[in-house]
GROMACS .gro file of C-alpha atoms in nm:
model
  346
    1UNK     CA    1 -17.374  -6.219  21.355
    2UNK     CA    2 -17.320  -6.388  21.744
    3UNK     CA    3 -16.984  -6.280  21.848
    4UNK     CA    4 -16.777  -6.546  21.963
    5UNK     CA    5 -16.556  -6.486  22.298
    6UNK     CA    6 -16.263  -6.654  22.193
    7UNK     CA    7 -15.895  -6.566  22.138
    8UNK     CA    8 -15.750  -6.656  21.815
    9UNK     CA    9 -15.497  -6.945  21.772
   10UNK     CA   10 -15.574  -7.115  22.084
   11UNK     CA   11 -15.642  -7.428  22.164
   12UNK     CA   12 -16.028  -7.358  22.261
   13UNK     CA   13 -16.009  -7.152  21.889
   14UNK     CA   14 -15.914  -7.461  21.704
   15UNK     CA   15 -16.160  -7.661  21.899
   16UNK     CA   16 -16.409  -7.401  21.782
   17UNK     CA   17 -16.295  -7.393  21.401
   18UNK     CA   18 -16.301  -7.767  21.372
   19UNK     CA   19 -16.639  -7.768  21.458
   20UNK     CA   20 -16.826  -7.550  21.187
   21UNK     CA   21 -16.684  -7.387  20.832
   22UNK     CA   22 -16.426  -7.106  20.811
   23UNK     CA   23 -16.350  -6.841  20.572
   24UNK     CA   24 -16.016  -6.985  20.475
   25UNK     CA   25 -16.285  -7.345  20.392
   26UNK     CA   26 -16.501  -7.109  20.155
   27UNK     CA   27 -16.326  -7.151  19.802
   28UNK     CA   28 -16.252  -7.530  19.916
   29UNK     CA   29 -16.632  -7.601  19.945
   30UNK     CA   30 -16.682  -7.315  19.605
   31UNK     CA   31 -16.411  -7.556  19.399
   32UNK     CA   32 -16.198  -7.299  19.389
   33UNK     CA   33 -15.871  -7.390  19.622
   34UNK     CA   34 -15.582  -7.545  19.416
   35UNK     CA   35 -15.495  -7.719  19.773
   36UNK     CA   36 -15.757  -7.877  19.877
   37UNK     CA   37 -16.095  -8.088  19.768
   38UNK     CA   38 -16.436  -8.094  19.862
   39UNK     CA   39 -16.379  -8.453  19.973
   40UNK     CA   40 -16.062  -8.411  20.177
   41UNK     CA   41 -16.209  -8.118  20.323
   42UNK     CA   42 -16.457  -8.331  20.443
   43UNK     CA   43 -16.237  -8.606  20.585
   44UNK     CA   44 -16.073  -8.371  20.837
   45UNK     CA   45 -16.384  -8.230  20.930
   46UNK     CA   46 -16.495  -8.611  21.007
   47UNK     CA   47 -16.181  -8.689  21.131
   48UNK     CA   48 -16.095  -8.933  20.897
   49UNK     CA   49 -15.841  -8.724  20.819
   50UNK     CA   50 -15.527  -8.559  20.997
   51UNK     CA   51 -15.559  -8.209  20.989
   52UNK     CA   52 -15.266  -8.085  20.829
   53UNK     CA   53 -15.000  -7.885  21.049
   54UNK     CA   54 -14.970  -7.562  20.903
   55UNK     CA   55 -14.783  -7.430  21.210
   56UNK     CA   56 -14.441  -7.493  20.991
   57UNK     CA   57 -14.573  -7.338  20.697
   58UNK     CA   58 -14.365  -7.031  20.586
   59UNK     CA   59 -14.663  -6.838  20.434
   60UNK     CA   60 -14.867  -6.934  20.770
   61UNK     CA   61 -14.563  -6.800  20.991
   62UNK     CA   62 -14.509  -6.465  20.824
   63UNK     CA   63 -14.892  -6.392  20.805
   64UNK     CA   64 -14.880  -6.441  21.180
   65UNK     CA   65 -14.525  -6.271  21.217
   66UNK     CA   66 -14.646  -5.995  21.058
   67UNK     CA   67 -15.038  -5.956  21.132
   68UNK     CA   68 -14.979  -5.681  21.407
   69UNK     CA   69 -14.750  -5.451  21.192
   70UNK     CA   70 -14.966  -5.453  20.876
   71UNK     CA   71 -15.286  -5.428  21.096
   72UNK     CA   72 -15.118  -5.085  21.228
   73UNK     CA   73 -15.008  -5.009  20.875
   74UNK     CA   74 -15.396  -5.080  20.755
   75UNK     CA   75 -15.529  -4.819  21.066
   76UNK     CA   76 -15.298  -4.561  21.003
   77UNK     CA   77 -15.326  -4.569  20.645
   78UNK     CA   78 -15.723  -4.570  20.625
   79UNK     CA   79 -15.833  -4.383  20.951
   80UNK     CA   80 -16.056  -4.743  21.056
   81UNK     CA   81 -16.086  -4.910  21.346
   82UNK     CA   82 -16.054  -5.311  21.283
   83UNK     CA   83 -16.093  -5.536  21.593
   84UNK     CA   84 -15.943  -5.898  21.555
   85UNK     CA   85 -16.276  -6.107  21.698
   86UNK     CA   86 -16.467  -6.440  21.583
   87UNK     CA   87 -16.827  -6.466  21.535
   88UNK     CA   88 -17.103  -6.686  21.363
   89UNK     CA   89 -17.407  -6.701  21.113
   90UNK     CA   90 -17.718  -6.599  21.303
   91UNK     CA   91 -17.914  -6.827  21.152
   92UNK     CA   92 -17.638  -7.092  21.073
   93UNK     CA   93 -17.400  -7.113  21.334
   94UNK     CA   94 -17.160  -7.387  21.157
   95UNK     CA   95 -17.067  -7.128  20.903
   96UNK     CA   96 -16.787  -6.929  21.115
   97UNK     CA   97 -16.494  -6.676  21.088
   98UNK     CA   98 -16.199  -6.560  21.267
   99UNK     CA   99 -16.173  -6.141  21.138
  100UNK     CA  100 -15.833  -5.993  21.140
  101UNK     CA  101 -16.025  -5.728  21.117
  102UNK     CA  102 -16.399  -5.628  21.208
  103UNK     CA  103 -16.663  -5.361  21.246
  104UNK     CA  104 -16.996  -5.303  21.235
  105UNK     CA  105 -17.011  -5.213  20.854
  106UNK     CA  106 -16.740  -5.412  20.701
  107UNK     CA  107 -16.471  -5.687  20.800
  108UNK     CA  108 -16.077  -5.659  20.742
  109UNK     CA  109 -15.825  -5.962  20.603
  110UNK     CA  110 -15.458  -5.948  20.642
  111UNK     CA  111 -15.292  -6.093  20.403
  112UNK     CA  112 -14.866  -6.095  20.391
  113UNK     CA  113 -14.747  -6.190  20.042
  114UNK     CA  114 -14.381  -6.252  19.977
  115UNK     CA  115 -14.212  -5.974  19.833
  116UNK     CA  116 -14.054  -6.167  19.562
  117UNK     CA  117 -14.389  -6.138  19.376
  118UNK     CA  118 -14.318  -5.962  19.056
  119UNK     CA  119 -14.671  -5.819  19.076
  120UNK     CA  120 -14.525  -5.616  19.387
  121UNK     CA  121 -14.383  -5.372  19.161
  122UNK     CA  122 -14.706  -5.347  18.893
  123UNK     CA  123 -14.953  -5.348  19.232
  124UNK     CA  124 -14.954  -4.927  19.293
  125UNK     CA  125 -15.037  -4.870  18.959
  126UNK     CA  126 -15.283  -5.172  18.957
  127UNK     CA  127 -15.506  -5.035  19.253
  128UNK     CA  128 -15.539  -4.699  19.117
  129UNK     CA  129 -15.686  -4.862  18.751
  130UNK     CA  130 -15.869  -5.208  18.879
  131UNK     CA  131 -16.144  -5.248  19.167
  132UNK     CA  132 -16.051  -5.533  19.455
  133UNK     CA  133 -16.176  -5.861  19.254
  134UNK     CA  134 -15.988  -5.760  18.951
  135UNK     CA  135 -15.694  -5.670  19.127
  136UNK     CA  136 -15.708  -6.080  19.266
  137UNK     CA  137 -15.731  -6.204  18.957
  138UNK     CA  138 -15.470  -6.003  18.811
  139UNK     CA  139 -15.210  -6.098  19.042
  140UNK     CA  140 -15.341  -6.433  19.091
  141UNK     CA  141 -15.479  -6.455  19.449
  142UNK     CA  142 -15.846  -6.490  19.314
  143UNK     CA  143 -15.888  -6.769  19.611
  144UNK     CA  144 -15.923  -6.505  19.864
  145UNK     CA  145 -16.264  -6.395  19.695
  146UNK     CA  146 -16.434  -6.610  19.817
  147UNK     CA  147 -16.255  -6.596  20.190
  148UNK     CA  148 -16.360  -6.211  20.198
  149UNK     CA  149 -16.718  -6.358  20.066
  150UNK     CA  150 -16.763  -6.618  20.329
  151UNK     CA  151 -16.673  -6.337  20.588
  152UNK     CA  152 -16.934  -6.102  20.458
  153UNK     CA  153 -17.172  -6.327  20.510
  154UNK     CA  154 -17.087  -6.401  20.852
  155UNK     CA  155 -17.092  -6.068  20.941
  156UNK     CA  156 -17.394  -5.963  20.747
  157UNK     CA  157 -17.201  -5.659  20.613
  158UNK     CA  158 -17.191  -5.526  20.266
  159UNK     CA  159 -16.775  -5.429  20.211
  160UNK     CA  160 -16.468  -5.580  20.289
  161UNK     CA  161 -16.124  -5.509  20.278
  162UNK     CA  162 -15.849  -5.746  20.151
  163UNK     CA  163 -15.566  -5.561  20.289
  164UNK     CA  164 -15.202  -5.635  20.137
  165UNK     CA  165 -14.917  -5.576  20.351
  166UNK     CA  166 -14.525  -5.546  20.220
  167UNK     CA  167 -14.388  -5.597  20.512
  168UNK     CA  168 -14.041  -5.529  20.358
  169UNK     CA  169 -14.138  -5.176  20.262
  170UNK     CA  170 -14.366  -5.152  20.519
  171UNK     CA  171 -14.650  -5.049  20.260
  172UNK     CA  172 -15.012  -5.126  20.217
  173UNK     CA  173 -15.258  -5.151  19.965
  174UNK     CA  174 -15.580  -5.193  20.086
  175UNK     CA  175 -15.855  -5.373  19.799
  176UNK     CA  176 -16.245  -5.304  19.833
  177UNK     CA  177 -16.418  -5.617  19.770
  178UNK     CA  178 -16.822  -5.527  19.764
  179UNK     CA  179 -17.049  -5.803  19.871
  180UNK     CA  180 -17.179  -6.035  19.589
  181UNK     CA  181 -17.480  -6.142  19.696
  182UNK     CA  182 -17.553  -6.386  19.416
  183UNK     CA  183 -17.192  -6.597  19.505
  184UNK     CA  184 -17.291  -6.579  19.922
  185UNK     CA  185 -17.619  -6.714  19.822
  186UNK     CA  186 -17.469  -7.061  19.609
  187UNK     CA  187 -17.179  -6.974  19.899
  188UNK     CA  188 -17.425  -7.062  20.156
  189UNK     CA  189 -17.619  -7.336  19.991
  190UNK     CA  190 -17.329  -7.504  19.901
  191UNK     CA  191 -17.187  -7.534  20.272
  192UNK     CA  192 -17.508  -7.582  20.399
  193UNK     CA  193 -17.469  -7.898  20.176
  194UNK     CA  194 -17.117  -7.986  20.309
  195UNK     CA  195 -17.208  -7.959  20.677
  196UNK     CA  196 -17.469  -8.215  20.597
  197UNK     CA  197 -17.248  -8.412  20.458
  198UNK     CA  198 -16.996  -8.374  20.779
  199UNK     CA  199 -17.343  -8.396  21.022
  200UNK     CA  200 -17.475  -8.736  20.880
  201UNK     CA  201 -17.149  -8.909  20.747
  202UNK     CA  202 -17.253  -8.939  20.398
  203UNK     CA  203 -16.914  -8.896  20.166
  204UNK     CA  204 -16.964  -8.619  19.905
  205UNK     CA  205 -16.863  -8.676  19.551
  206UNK     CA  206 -16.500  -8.733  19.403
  207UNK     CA  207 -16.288  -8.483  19.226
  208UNK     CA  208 -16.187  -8.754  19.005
  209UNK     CA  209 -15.909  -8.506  18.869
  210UNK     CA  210 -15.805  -8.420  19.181
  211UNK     CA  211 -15.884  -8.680  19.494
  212UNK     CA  212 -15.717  -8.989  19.468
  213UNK     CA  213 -15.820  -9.322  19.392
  214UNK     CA  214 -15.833  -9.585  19.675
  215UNK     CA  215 -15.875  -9.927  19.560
  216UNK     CA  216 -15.976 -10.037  19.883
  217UNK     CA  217 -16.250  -9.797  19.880
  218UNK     CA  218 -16.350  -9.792  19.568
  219UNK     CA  219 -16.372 -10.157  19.427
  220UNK     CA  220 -16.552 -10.458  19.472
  221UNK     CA  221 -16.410 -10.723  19.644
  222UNK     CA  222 -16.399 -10.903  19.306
  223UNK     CA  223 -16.176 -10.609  19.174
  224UNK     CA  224 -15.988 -10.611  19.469
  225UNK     CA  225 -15.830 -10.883  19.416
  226UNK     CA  226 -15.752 -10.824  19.038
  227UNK     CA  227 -15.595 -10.496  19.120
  228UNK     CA  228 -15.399 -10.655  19.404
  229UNK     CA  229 -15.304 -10.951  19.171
  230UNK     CA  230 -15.173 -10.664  18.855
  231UNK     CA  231 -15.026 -10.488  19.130
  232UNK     CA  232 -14.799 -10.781  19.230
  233UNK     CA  233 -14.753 -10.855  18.920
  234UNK     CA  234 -14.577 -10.495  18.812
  235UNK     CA  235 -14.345 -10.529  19.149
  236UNK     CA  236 -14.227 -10.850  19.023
  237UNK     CA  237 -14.128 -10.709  18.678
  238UNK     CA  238 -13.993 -10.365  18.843
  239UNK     CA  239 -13.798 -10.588  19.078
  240UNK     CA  240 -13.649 -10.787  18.727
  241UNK     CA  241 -13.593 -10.413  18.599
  242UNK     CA  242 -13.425 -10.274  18.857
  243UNK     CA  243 -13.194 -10.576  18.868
  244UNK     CA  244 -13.074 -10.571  18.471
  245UNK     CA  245 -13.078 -10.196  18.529
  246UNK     CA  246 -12.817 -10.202  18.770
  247UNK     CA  247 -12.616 -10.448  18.594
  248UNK     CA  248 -12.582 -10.234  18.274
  249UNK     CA  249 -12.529  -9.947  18.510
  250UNK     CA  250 -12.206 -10.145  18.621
  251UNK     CA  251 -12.132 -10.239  18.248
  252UNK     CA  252 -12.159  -9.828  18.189
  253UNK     CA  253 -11.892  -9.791  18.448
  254UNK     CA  254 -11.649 -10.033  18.313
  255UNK     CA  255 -11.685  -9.917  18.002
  256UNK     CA  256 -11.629  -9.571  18.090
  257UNK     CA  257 -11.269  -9.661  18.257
  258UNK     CA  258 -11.188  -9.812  17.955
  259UNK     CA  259 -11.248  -9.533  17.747
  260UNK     CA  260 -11.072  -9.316  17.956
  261UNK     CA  261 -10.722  -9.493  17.939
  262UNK     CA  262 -10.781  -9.526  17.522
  263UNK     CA  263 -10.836  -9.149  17.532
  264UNK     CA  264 -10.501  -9.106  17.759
  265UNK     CA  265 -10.366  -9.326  17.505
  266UNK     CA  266 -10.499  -9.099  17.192
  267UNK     CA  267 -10.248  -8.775  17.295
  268UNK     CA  268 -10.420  -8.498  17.164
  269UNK     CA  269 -10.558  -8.698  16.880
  270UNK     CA  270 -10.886  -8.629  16.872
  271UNK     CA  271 -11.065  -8.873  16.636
  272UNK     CA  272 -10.906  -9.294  16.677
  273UNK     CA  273 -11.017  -9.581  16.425
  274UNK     CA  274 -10.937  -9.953  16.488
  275UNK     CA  275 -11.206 -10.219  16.587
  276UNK     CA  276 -11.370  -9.921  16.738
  277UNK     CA  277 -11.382  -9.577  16.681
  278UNK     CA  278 -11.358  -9.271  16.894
  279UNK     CA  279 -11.433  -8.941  16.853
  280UNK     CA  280 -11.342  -8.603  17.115
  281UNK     CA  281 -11.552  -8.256  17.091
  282UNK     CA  282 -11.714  -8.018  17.247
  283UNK     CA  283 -12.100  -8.015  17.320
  284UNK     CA  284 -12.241  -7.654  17.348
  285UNK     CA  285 -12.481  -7.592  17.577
  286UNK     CA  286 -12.829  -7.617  17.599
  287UNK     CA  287 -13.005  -7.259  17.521
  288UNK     CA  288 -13.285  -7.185  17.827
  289UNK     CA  289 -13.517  -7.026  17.595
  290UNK     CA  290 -13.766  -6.958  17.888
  291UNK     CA  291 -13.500  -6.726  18.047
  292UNK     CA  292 -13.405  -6.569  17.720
  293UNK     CA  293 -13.761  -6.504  17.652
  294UNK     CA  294 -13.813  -6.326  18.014
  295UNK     CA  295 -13.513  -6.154  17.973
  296UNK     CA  296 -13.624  -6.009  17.583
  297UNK     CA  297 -13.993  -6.019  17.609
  298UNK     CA  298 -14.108  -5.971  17.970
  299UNK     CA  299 -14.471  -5.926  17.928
  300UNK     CA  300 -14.535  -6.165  17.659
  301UNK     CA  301 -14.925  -6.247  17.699
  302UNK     CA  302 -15.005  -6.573  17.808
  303UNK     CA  303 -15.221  -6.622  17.509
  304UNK     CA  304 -14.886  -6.573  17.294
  305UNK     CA  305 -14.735  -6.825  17.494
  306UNK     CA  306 -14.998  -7.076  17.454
  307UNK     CA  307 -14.996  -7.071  17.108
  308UNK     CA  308 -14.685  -7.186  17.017
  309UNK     CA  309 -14.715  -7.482  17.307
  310UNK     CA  310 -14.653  -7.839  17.100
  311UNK     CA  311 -14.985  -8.081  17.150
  312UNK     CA  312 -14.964  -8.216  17.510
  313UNK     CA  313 -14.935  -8.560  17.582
  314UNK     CA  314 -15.136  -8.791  17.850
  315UNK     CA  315 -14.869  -8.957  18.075
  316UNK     CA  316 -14.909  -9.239  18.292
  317UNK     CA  317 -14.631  -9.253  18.606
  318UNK     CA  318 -14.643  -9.522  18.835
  319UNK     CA  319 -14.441  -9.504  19.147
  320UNK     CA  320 -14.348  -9.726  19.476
  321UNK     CA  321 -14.357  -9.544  19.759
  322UNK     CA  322 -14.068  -9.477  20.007
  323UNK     CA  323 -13.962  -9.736  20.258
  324UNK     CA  324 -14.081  -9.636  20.611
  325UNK     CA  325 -13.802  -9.415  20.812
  326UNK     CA  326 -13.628  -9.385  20.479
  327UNK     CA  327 -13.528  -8.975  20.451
  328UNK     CA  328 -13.593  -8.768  20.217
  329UNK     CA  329 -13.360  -8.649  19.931
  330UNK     CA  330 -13.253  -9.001  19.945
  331UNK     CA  331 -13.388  -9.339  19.723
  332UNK     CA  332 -13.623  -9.169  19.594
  333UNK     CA  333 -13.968  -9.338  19.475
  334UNK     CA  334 -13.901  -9.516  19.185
  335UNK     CA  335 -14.138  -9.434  18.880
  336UNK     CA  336 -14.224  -9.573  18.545
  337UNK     CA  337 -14.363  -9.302  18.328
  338UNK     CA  338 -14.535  -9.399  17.998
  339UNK     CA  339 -14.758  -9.203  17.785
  340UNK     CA  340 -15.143  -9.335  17.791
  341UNK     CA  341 -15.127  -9.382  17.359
  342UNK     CA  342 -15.500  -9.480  17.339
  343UNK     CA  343 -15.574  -9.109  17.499
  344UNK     CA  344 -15.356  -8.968  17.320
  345UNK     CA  345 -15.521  -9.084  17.026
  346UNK     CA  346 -15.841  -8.982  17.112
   0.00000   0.00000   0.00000
């Protein structure tokens, strides 16, 4: 590994990380990030994209909060050394990482999880029973495999330490994650591939599940115009919608005062027949089976779970956006949700 001279969270720092691949990109580029794609990965690396500003993020802000406490925790509690530096591939110096923790034989992550985690209370026991990656999996932070991975490789070290901090308790619980060298090798291929991609300009493929579809992109001009044509189209009938909606909205209301001064009229009758009829009782509440069920049952397996699930459904939802400067929590987007019947079907 070169060592990079830089200070972390600088401005010359994220000059430096925009320019290669960091550990935090790994599982991105392996697939394995639920927040991010390939493809938009790639976009903010070309700057097509706006970065996004994590500087608000809560998880982002107690990691840093916290990174100097649970490093001091992770020192006194194993006996190591671990030196906060940056550094790069020897032999590929776009593949990058910024160490909480680093030393000659192995590298050190922080990582500050919120302590309302209910796996907080199973972890002690978990560590004694499960190695590192099982441990991730387990409690569902298997995305930081291949962070620790990426890092390895950088380093050209064979252990790593994924170091969990309760910063409430002020206890650690520090996870060996061994090198894998057969995941670092399609690691390394694979974002040898993406920097390509970033070097030359050529797009990488969709995650048609997961990146969204631009018409402008995507179609021909021919197409273009169709979709822009249907589009129009659907406004016009959501704008006839909206307008009878509103009007039986109004009809709702005045039938509701009305109503309300026959039921004043009633007494404490509670059932009225004439040219209508009306009828007063009491509507029990809905049961929240999902809280009794946590409540009785706990630990019911997921596989338990999943079999009594009722057949899904494929749903279509089609939504305007917002009007520019208009806040949020207020006119929402308005949607049209149908379900897709031919996939359904199938």
């Amino acid at each position: 590994m070169r060592l990079v001279d830089i200070e972390q969270r600088t401005p010359e720092w994220l000059a430096w990380r925009a320019q290669g691949i960091g550990a935090s990109e790994a599982p991105v580029i392996m697939g394995e990030s639920p927040y991010q794609t390939p493809h938009n990965l790639w976009g903010v690396k070309s700057g097509l994209i706006e970065p996004p500003d994590l500087s608000g993020n809560p998880n982002v802000r107690r990691g840093v909060g916290f990174e100097d406490a649970a490093l001091a925790c992770f020192e006194e509690m194993t006996g190591e050394i671990a030196i906060p530096t940056c550094g790069e591939h020897q032999d590929f110096p776009f593949v990058r990482a910024s160490f909480d923790g680093w030393a000659p034989t192995k590298t050190t992550e922080i990582k500050c999880p919120y302590p309302a985690h209910a796996w907080w209370a199973d972890l002690p026991e978990m560590v004694k029973r499960l190695d590192g990656p099982q441990v991730l999996k387990e409690i569902g932070l298997g995305v930081y495999y291949g962070q620790t991975q990426h890092q390895m490789l950088v380093a050209g070290v064979r252990q790593s330490t994924l170091f969990l901090y309760n910063a409430e308790t002020d206890a650690g619980y520090p996870l060996l994650i061994p090198a894998n060298d057969d995941y670092q090798i399609e690691l390394l291929k694979k974002e040898i591939e993406f920097w390509q991609w970033v070097r030359t300009g050529k797009e990488p493929p969709l995650d048609n599940k997961r990146d969204i579809f631009r018409p402008a992109d995507r179609l021909t001009p021919e197409q273009l115009v169709q979709w822009q044509e249907l589009q129009a189209n659907w406004l016009a009938e959501e704008s006839k919608r909206l307008a009878k909606a509103k009007e039986v909205e109004d009809i709702k209301a005045e039938q509701e005062k009305l109503r309300n001064a026959l039921v004043v009229l009633m007494g404490d009758f509670l059932k009225a027949q004439d040219e209508i009829n009306i009828t007063r009782f009491t509507k029990r509440g809905a049961v929240d089976y999902a809280k009794v069920l946590n409540e009785v049952a706990p630990n019911t397996p997921e596989e338990v779970i999943e079999r009594h699930r009722r057949k899904s459904s494929n749903q279509i939802t089609v939504t305007v956006p917002k009007a520019e400067g208009e806040s949020k929590g207020k006119g929402k987007g308005r949607s049209r949700t149908t379900k897709d019947e031919a996939a359904v079907a199938a």
